[in-house]
Amino acid sequence: SMSYYVNGEKTTVESGDAIFLRPDDTRLREEGKAPVHYVSFNFHTIDSATLPFDRIFKKCINEDIRRLISVYPPCHLVERFHSKEKCQNILNYILLELYDIHKLRSTNEHVIKIIKYIDEHITERMSLRDIAEHFHLSKEHTSYIFKREMGTQLVSYINEQKVLLAKKMIMRGEMALAEISDYLGFENYDYFSKTFKKQVGMTPLAYRKYYAQKR
């Protein structure tokens, strides 16, 4: 671990954490008694960009971020091999990962993995039992930690994400409503329509007509 004094306030960064310092922050790294291995990126954003980050991200350095850092060896720190472009792309990926973690409001490793799994399998039928078994957790524990971290039931979250995607697909107008229901893994169209209306306030058919009138 190591400690920073940021604007006079002490912040301790431990293994797996990240600290985000803004250009106008005054900072001083406290000298420790043992060596510390860390990676630091210094960067500027475009004028219109804002990063809604907290100062400290606890336990946010996941395997994706570790792999991204590991593929940028010291030999790329010279102006060759497209080093600047590679560094920018790696940093962008890391910032997006941190943004996702920030948006998820959770640093629980299991919850983050569950949400990524849902995103990657959003067109499949998923249940609490399926997800618990995939991660070798009990249904009760899976349900508990997800509700605690995300403030909603796991099945409700899955349906919310499916409906968000359904709205985009309806706006594109490339598939029939029944095809969208099948594609997103709903049991039947009636369940899809009820779930959609509960979240959006209107049926998929009414939403399609509403969107067509706005265009």
mmCIF file of C-alpha atoms in Angstrom:
data_model
loop_
_atom_site.group_PDB
_atom_site.id
_atom_site.type_symbol
_atom_site.label_atom_id
_atom_site.label_comp_id
_atom_site.label_asym_id
_atom_site.label_seq_id
_atom_site.Cartn_x
_atom_site.Cartn_y
_atom_site.Cartn_z
ATOM 1 C CA SER A 1 0.000 0.000 0.000
ATOM 2 C CA MET A 2 0.974 3.651 -0.318
ATOM 3 C CA SER A 3 -0.509 6.944 0.804
ATOM 4 C CA TYR A 4 -1.194 10.154 -1.084
ATOM 5 C CA TYR A 5 -1.967 13.560 0.349
ATOM 6 C CA VAL A 6 -4.473 14.977 -2.126
ATOM 7 C CA ASN A 7 -5.453 18.585 -1.434
ATOM 8 C CA GLY A 8 -4.182 17.994 2.085
ATOM 9 C CA GLU A 9 -6.312 14.888 2.676
ATOM 10 C CA LYS A 10 -4.618 11.528 3.185
ATOM 11 C CA THR A 11 -5.762 8.700 0.902
ATOM 12 C CA THR A 12 -4.344 5.179 1.187
ATOM 13 C CA VAL A 13 -4.130 3.061 -1.961
ATOM 14 C CA GLU A 14 -3.848 -0.698 -1.494
ATOM 15 C CA SER A 15 -3.326 -3.638 -3.801
ATOM 16 C CA GLY A 16 -6.069 -3.741 -6.436
ATOM 17 C CA ASP A 17 -7.067 -0.089 -5.925
ATOM 18 C CA ALA A 18 -6.786 2.866 -8.294
ATOM 19 C CA ILE A 19 -6.583 6.560 -7.524
ATOM 20 C CA PHE A 20 -7.813 9.262 -9.918
ATOM 21 C CA LEU A 21 -6.167 12.664 -9.580
ATOM 22 C CA ARG A 22 -7.422 15.713 -11.466
ATOM 23 C CA PRO A 23 -5.098 18.332 -13.010
ATOM 24 C CA ASP A 24 -5.867 20.937 -10.331
ATOM 25 C CA ASP A 25 -5.334 18.550 -7.402
ATOM 26 C CA THR A 26 -2.307 19.143 -5.245
ATOM 27 C CA ARG A 27 -0.745 15.813 -4.464
ATOM 28 C CA LEU A 28 2.158 14.408 -2.491
ATOM 29 C CA ARG A 29 3.045 10.743 -2.262
ATOM 30 C CA GLU A 30 4.103 9.722 1.221
ATOM 31 C CA GLU A 31 7.427 7.940 1.362
ATOM 32 C CA GLY A 32 6.926 4.374 2.554
ATOM 33 C CA LYS A 33 9.237 1.841 4.143
ATOM 34 C CA ALA A 34 8.815 -0.870 1.499
ATOM 35 C CA PRO A 35 8.933 -0.795 -2.306
ATOM 36 C CA VAL A 36 5.610 -0.435 -4.084
ATOM 37 C CA HIS A 37 4.892 -1.559 -7.648
ATOM 38 C CA TYR A 38 2.307 0.500 -9.490
ATOM 39 C CA VAL A 39 1.457 1.868 -12.925
ATOM 40 C CA SER A 40 0.787 5.546 -13.501
ATOM 41 C CA PHE A 41 -0.867 7.166 -16.530
ATOM 42 C CA ASN A 42 -0.637 10.918 -17.091
ATOM 43 C CA PHE A 43 -3.116 12.171 -19.668
ATOM 44 C CA HIS A 44 -5.294 15.049 -20.841
ATOM 45 C CA THR A 45 -8.901 14.753 -21.978
ATOM 46 C CA ILE A 46 -10.464 16.778 -24.752
ATOM 47 C CA ASP A 47 -11.986 20.046 -23.548
ATOM 48 C CA SER A 48 -15.573 18.769 -23.603
ATOM 49 C CA ALA A 49 -14.845 15.497 -21.792
ATOM 50 C CA THR A 50 -15.753 14.951 -18.165
ATOM 51 C CA LEU A 51 -14.871 11.849 -16.178
ATOM 52 C CA PRO A 52 -17.375 11.318 -13.344
ATOM 53 C CA PHE A 53 -14.915 9.414 -11.200
ATOM 54 C CA ASP A 54 -14.475 9.338 -7.463
ATOM 55 C CA ARG A 55 -10.962 9.837 -6.172
ATOM 56 C CA ILE A 56 -10.486 6.236 -5.076
ATOM 57 C CA PHE A 57 -11.618 2.991 -6.706
ATOM 58 C CA LYS A 58 -11.418 0.136 -4.223
ATOM 59 C CA LYS A 59 -10.530 -3.336 -5.558
ATOM 60 C CA CYS A 60 -11.180 -2.275 -9.157
ATOM 61 C CA ILE A 61 -8.107 -3.705 -10.889
ATOM 62 C CA ASN A 62 -9.668 -6.748 -12.506
ATOM 63 C CA GLU A 63 -8.061 -9.335 -14.767
ATOM 64 C CA ASP A 64 -8.924 -7.367 -17.922
ATOM 65 C CA ILE A 65 -7.041 -4.315 -16.664
ATOM 66 C CA ARG A 66 -4.093 -6.454 -15.531
ATOM 67 C CA ARG A 67 -3.864 -8.028 -18.985
ATOM 68 C CA LEU A 68 -4.042 -4.622 -20.687
ATOM 69 C CA ILE A 69 -1.152 -3.339 -18.598
ATOM 70 C CA SER A 70 0.881 -6.507 -19.146
ATOM 71 C CA VAL A 71 0.782 -6.178 -22.951
ATOM 72 C CA TYR A 72 2.498 -2.773 -22.793
ATOM 73 C CA PRO A 73 6.149 -3.689 -22.129
ATOM 74 C CA PRO A 74 8.901 -1.138 -21.406
ATOM 75 C CA CYS A 75 10.246 -1.430 -24.971
ATOM 76 C CA HIS A 76 7.173 0.504 -26.132
ATOM 77 C CA LEU A 77 8.076 3.517 -24.031
ATOM 78 C CA VAL A 78 10.122 4.854 -26.940
ATOM 79 C CA GLU A 79 8.735 6.633 -29.985
ATOM 80 C CA ARG A 80 8.404 3.616 -32.218
ATOM 81 C CA PHE A 81 6.116 0.633 -32.762
ATOM 82 C CA HIS A 82 3.121 3.050 -32.655
ATOM 83 C CA SER A 83 3.765 3.388 -28.928
ATOM 84 C CA LYS A 84 1.650 6.513 -28.470
ATOM 85 C CA GLU A 85 -1.372 4.989 -30.218
ATOM 86 C CA LYS A 86 -1.064 1.739 -28.274
ATOM 87 C CA CYS A 87 -0.822 3.592 -24.974
ATOM 88 C CA GLN A 88 -3.876 5.710 -25.824
ATOM 89 C CA ASN A 89 -5.943 2.650 -26.719
ATOM 90 C CA ILE A 90 -4.912 0.794 -23.577
ATOM 91 C CA LEU A 91 -5.680 3.837 -21.423
ATOM 92 C CA ASN A 92 -9.074 4.310 -23.106
ATOM 93 C CA TYR A 93 -9.959 0.684 -22.413
ATOM 94 C CA ILE A 94 -8.897 1.019 -18.767
ATOM 95 C CA LEU A 95 -10.933 4.222 -18.352
ATOM 96 C CA LEU A 96 -13.986 2.523 -19.858
ATOM 97 C CA GLU A 97 -13.557 -0.409 -17.470
ATOM 98 C CA LEU A 98 -13.368 2.016 -14.552
ATOM 99 C CA TYR A 99 -16.398 3.877 -15.871
ATOM 100 C CA ASP A 100 -18.372 0.626 -15.995
ATOM 101 C CA ILE A 101 -17.360 -0.150 -12.416
ATOM 102 C CA HIS A 102 -18.347 3.380 -11.371
ATOM 103 C CA LYS A 103 -21.678 3.054 -13.167
ATOM 104 C CA LEU A 104 -22.353 -0.324 -11.581
ATOM 105 C CA ARG A 105 -21.944 1.208 -8.117
ATOM 106 C CA SER A 106 -20.279 -2.003 -7.008
ATOM 107 C CA THR A 107 -16.764 -3.210 -6.412
ATOM 108 C CA ASN A 108 -17.913 -6.703 -5.435
ATOM 109 C CA GLU A 109 -16.010 -9.088 -7.686
ATOM 110 C CA HIS A 110 -18.895 -11.557 -7.947
ATOM 111 C CA VAL A 111 -21.431 -8.865 -8.838
ATOM 112 C CA ILE A 112 -19.187 -7.347 -11.512
ATOM 113 C CA LYS A 113 -18.647 -10.785 -13.055
ATOM 114 C CA ILE A 114 -22.391 -11.494 -12.953
ATOM 115 C CA ILE A 115 -23.193 -8.231 -14.742
ATOM 116 C CA LYS A 116 -20.583 -8.907 -17.416
ATOM 117 C CA TYR A 117 -22.004 -12.406 -17.846
ATOM 118 C CA ILE A 118 -25.500 -10.952 -18.291
ATOM 119 C CA ASP A 119 -24.226 -8.488 -20.896
ATOM 120 C CA GLU A 120 -22.472 -11.253 -22.823
ATOM 121 C CA HIS A 121 -25.522 -13.585 -22.730
ATOM 122 C CA ILE A 122 -28.297 -11.021 -22.962
ATOM 123 C CA THR A 123 -30.013 -12.866 -25.834
ATOM 124 C CA GLU A 124 -30.244 -16.095 -23.829
ATOM 125 C CA ARG A 125 -32.750 -17.201 -21.211
ATOM 126 C CA MET A 126 -31.196 -16.672 -17.802
ATOM 127 C CA SER A 127 -32.443 -17.423 -14.329
ATOM 128 C CA LEU A 128 -31.077 -16.913 -10.842
ATOM 129 C CA ARG A 129 -30.333 -20.654 -10.707
ATOM 130 C CA ASP A 130 -28.408 -20.570 -14.013
ATOM 131 C CA ILE A 131 -26.185 -17.692 -12.931
ATOM 132 C CA ALA A 132 -25.591 -19.052 -9.433
ATOM 133 C CA GLU A 133 -24.546 -22.426 -10.837
ATOM 134 C CA HIS A 134 -22.276 -20.796 -13.440
ATOM 135 C CA PHE A 135 -20.330 -18.993 -10.711
ATOM 136 C CA HIS A 136 -20.520 -21.895 -8.234
ATOM 137 C CA LEU A 137 -22.541 -19.873 -5.752
ATOM 138 C CA SER A 138 -25.749 -20.654 -3.920
ATOM 139 C CA LYS A 139 -28.965 -19.057 -5.163
ATOM 140 C CA GLU A 140 -29.476 -17.408 -1.796
ATOM 141 C CA HIS A 141 -26.008 -15.854 -1.688
ATOM 142 C CA THR A 142 -26.200 -14.727 -5.320
ATOM 143 C CA SER A 143 -29.576 -13.084 -4.752
ATOM 144 C CA TYR A 144 -28.396 -11.446 -1.522
ATOM 145 C CA ILE A 145 -25.164 -9.882 -2.796
ATOM 146 C CA PHE A 146 -26.759 -8.669 -6.030
ATOM 147 C CA LYS A 147 -29.658 -6.986 -4.219
ATOM 148 C CA ARG A 148 -27.294 -5.499 -1.648
ATOM 149 C CA GLU A 149 -24.907 -4.065 -4.252
ATOM 150 C CA MET A 150 -27.323 -3.075 -7.024
ATOM 151 C CA GLY A 151 -30.515 -2.285 -5.120
ATOM 152 C CA THR A 152 -32.646 -4.531 -7.328
ATOM 153 C CA GLN A 153 -33.404 -8.219 -7.762
ATOM 154 C CA LEU A 154 -31.222 -10.136 -10.215
ATOM 155 C CA VAL A 155 -34.132 -11.223 -12.445
ATOM 156 C CA SER A 156 -35.455 -7.654 -12.522
ATOM 157 C CA TYR A 157 -32.038 -6.415 -13.627
ATOM 158 C CA ILE A 158 -31.886 -9.007 -16.420
ATOM 159 C CA ASN A 159 -35.310 -7.958 -17.700
ATOM 160 C CA GLU A 160 -34.364 -4.279 -17.505
ATOM 161 C CA GLN A 161 -31.318 -4.880 -19.684
ATOM 162 C CA LYS A 162 -33.321 -6.941 -22.171
ATOM 163 C CA VAL A 163 -35.963 -4.205 -22.451
ATOM 164 C CA LEU A 164 -33.296 -1.529 -22.973
ATOM 165 C CA LEU A 165 -31.957 -3.544 -25.891
ATOM 166 C CA ALA A 166 -35.487 -4.201 -27.169
ATOM 167 C CA LYS A 167 -36.140 -0.436 -27.306
ATOM 168 C CA LYS A 168 -33.070 0.068 -29.481
ATOM 169 C CA MET A 169 -34.098 -2.790 -31.767
ATOM 170 C CA ILE A 170 -37.635 -1.410 -32.091
ATOM 171 C CA MET A 171 -36.240 2.004 -33.025
ATOM 172 C CA ARG A 172 -34.086 0.441 -35.736
ATOM 173 C CA GLY A 173 -37.203 -1.183 -37.180
ATOM 174 C CA GLU A 174 -35.351 -4.133 -38.697
ATOM 175 C CA MET A 175 -37.215 -6.944 -36.921
ATOM 176 C CA ALA A 176 -40.815 -7.800 -36.112
ATOM 177 C CA LEU A 177 -41.788 -7.518 -32.464
ATOM 178 C CA ALA A 178 -42.222 -11.273 -32.101
ATOM 179 C CA GLU A 179 -38.741 -11.771 -33.586
ATOM 180 C CA ILE A 180 -37.277 -9.346 -31.045
ATOM 181 C CA SER A 181 -39.006 -11.266 -28.258
ATOM 182 C CA ASP A 182 -37.523 -14.566 -29.490
ATOM 183 C CA TYR A 183 -34.090 -13.017 -30.085
ATOM 184 C CA LEU A 184 -33.894 -11.693 -26.522
ATOM 185 C CA GLY A 185 -34.815 -15.055 -25.019
ATOM 186 C CA PHE A 186 -38.238 -14.250 -23.581
ATOM 187 C CA GLU A 187 -40.422 -17.276 -22.899
ATOM 188 C CA ASN A 188 -43.184 -15.939 -25.147
ATOM 189 C CA TYR A 189 -44.399 -12.694 -26.658
ATOM 190 C CA ASP A 190 -47.022 -12.118 -23.958
ATOM 191 C CA TYR A 191 -44.364 -12.164 -21.232
ATOM 192 C CA PHE A 192 -42.149 -9.876 -23.331
ATOM 193 C CA SER A 193 -45.028 -7.411 -23.817
ATOM 194 C CA LYS A 194 -45.918 -7.366 -20.091
ATOM 195 C CA THR A 195 -42.277 -6.933 -19.065
ATOM 196 C CA PHE A 196 -41.772 -4.157 -21.623
ATOM 197 C CA LYS A 197 -44.920 -2.292 -20.524
ATOM 198 C CA LYS A 198 -43.989 -2.548 -16.847
ATOM 199 C CA GLN A 199 -40.662 -0.835 -17.524
ATOM 200 C CA VAL A 200 -41.527 1.575 -20.361
ATOM 201 C CA GLY A 201 -45.149 2.337 -19.580
ATOM 202 C CA MET A 202 -46.488 1.108 -22.924
ATOM 203 C CA THR A 203 -46.521 -2.117 -24.924
ATOM 204 C CA PRO A 204 -43.871 -2.795 -27.587
ATOM 205 C CA LEU A 205 -46.496 -2.170 -30.310
ATOM 206 C CA ALA A 206 -47.507 1.156 -28.775
ATOM 207 C CA TYR A 207 -43.837 2.105 -28.401
ATOM 208 C CA ARG A 208 -43.174 1.315 -32.059
ATOM 209 C CA LYS A 209 -46.114 3.513 -33.125
ATOM 210 C CA TYR A 210 -45.024 6.264 -30.723
ATOM 211 C CA TYR A 211 -41.485 6.248 -32.071
ATOM 212 C CA ALA A 212 -42.704 6.202 -35.698
ATOM 213 C CA GLN A 213 -44.768 9.358 -35.034
ATOM 214 C CA LYS A 214 -41.748 11.153 -33.573
ATOM 215 C CA ARG A 215 -39.510 10.470 -36.571
#
